[in-house]
Short mmCIF file of C-alpha atoms in Angstrom, two decimals:
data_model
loop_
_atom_site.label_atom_id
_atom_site.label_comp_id
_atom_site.label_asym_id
_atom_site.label_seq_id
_atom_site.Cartn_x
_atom_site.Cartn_y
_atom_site.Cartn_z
CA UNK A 1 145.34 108.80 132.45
CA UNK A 2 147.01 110.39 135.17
CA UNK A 3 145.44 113.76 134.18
CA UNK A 4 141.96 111.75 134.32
CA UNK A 5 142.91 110.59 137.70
CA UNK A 6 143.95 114.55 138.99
CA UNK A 7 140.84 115.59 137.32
CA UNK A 8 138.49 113.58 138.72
CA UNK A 9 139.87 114.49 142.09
CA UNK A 10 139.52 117.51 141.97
CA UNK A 11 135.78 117.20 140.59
CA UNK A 12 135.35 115.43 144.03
CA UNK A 13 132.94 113.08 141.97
CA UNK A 14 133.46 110.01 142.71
CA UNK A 15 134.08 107.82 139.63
CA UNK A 16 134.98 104.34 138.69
CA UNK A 17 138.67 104.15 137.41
CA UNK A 18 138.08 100.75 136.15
CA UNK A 19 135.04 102.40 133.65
CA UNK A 20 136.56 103.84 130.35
CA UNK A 21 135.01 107.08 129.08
CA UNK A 22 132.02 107.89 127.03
CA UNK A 23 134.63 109.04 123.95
CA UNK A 24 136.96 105.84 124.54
CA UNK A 25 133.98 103.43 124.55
CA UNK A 26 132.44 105.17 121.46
CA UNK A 27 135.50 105.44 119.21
CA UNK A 28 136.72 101.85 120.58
CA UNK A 29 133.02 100.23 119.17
CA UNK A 30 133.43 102.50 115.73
CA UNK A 31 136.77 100.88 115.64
CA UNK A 32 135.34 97.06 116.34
CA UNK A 33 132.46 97.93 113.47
CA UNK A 34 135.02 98.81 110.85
CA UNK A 35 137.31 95.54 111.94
CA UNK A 36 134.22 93.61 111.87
CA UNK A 37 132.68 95.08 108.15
CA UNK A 38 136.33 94.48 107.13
CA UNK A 39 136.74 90.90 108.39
CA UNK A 40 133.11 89.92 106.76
CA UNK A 41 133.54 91.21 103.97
CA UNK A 42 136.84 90.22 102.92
CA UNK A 43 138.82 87.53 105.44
CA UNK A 44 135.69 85.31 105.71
CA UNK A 45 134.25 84.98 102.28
CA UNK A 46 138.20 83.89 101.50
CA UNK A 47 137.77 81.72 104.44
CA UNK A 48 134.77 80.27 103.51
CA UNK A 49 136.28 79.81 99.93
CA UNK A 50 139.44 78.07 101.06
CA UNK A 51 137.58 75.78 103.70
CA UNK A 52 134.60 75.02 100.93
CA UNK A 53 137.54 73.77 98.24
CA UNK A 54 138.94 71.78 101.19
CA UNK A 55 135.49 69.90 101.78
CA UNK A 56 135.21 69.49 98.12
CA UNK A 57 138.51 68.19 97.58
CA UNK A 58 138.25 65.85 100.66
CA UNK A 59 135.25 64.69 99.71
CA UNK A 60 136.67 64.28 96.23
CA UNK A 61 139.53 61.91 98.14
CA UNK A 62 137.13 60.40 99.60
CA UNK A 63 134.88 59.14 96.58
CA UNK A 64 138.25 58.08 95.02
CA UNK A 65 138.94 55.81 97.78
CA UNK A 66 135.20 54.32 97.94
CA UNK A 67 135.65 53.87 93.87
CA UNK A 68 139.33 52.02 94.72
CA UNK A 69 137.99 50.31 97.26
CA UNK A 70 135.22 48.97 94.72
CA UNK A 71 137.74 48.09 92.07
CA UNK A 72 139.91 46.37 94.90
CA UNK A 73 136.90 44.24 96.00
CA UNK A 74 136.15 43.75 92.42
CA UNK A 75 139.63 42.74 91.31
CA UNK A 76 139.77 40.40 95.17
CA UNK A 77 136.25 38.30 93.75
CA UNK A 78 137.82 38.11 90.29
CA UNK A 79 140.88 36.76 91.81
CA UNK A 80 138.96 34.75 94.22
CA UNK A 81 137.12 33.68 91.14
CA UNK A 82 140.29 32.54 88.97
CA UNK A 83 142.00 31.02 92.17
CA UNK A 84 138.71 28.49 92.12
CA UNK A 85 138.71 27.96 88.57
CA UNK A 86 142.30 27.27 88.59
CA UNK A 87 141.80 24.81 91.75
CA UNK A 88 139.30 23.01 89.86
CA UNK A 89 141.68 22.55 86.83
CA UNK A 90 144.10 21.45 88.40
CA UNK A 91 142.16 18.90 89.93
CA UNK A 92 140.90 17.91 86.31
CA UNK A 93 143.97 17.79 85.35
CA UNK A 94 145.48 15.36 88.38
CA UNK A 95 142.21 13.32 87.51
CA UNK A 96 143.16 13.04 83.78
CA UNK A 97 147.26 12.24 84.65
CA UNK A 98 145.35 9.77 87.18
CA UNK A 99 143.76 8.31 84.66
CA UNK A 100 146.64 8.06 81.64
CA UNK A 101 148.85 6.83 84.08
CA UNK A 102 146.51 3.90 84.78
CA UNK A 103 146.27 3.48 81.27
CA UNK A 104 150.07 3.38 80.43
CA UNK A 105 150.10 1.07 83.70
CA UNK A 106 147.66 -1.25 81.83
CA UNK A 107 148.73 -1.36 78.98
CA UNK A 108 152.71 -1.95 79.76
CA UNK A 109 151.61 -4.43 81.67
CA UNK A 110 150.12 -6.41 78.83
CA UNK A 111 152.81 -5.55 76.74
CA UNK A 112 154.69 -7.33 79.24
CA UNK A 113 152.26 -10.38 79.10
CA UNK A 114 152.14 -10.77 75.53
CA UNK A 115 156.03 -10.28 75.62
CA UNK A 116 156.03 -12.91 78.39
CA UNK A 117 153.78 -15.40 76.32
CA UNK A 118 155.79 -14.90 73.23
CA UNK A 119 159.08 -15.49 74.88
CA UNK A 120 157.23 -18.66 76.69
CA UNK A 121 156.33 -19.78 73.38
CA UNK A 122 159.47 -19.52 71.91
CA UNK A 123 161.46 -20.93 74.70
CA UNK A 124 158.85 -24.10 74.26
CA UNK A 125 159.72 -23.94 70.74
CA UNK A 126 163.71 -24.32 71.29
CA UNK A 127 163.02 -26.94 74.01
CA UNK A 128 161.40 -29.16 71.87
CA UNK A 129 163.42 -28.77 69.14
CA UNK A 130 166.37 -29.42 71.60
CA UNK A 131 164.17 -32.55 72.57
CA UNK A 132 163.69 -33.68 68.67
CA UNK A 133 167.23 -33.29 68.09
CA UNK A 134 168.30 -34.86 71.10
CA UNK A 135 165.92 -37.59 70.20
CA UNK A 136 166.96 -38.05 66.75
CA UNK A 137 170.68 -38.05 67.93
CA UNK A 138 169.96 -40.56 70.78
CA UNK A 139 168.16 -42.71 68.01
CA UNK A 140 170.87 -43.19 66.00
CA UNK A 141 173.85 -43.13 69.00
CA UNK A 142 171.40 -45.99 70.64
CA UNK A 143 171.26 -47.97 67.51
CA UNK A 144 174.91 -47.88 66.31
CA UNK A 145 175.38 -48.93 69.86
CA UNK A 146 172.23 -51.97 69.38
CA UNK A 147 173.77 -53.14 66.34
CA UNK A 148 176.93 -53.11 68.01
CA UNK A 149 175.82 -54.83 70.63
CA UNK A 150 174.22 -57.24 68.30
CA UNK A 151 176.30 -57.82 66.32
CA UNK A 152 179.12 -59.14 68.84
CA UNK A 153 176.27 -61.10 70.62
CA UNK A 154 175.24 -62.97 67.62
CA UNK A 155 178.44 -63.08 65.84
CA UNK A 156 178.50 -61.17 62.80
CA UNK A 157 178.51 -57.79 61.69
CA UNK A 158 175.12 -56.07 60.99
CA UNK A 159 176.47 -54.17 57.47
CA UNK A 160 173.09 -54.03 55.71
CA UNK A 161 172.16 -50.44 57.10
CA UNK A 162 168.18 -50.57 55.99
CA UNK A 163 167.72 -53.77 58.15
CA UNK A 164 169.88 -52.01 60.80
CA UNK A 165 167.67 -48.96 60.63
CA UNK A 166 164.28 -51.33 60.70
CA UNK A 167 165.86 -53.12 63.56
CA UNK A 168 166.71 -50.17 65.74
CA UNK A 169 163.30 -48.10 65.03
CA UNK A 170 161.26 -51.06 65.72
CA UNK A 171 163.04 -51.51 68.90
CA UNK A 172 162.97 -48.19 69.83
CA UNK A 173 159.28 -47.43 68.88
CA UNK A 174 158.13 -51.29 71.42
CA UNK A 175 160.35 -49.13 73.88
CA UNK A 176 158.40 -46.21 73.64
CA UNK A 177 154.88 -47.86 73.60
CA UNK A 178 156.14 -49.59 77.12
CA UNK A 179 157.08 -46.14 78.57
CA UNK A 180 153.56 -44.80 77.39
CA UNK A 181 151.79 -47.86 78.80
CA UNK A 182 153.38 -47.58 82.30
CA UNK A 183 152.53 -43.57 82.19
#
């Protein structure tokens, strides 16, 4: 370059220095041709390769996502789906509990009632055979006491038990007629 620079001084011409030469600009474009026939036919159609298995493997991902996002929104309605069906049997179900437990309700309770009116009935049952026997007791307690008692006010002992008997049930049956007559 320096011997450019001395040359062209000497030449007295008066040249650019920032302009290359003919020769440098020719051999500097052959040079850019073969880089360029070199980088089109081999780097880019590699390039282009690469970035075309990229796009197809992207959109590839991508088409795998839409189909998962499918299934997911397939699987979310069929879950939806069962979440209603199981609502609604469960509320068959609380319906139907509702339902025995009113029965069980019911019929306890008229267990209860005919247990009730049983043990009524046989509490009625004792109570007036309590009553009989007290009765029957009282009969013959009053009349040993009325033939007692008769016997010291008239004098003489009442030994002839049938006419004792008729005595004391004949009084005791015109005592019971005069409580039924006042009732």
């Amino acid at each position: 370059m320096l011997h450019a620079l001395v040359a062209a001084a000497e030449e007295g011409a008066t040249r650019n220095p920032l302009l290359p030469e003919t020769y440098d600009i020719v051999w500097s474009l052959v040079c850019f041709v073969i880089l360029l026939v070199l980088f089109w036919k081999l780097v880019l159609p590699k390039m282009q390769t690469m970035l075309e298995e990229r796009t197809a493997a992207i959109e590839g991902n991508i088409a795998k996502a839409d189909e998962a996002q499918r299934q997911a929104e397939a699987a979310l309605e069929q879950y939806t789906a069962q979440l209603a069906e199981a609502r609604q049997e469960a509320g068959t179900i609380r319906e139907s509990a509702r339902e025995d437990g009113k029965k069980i309700v019911a019929e306890a309770r008229s267990q209860a009632t005919v247990e009730a009116q049983r043990v009524t009935a046989s509490a009625q049952a004792q109570i007036e055979a309590e009553r009989q026997a007290a009765l029957v007791s009282l009969r013959t307690e009053v009349g040993t006491l009325a033939i007692d008692l008769a016997g010291n006010v008239i004098g003489e002992t009442l030994s002839d038990d049938a006419k004792a008997t008729a005595i004391v049930d004949r009084f005791l049956a015109d005592l019971e007629a005069s409580e039924k007559a006042t009732n």
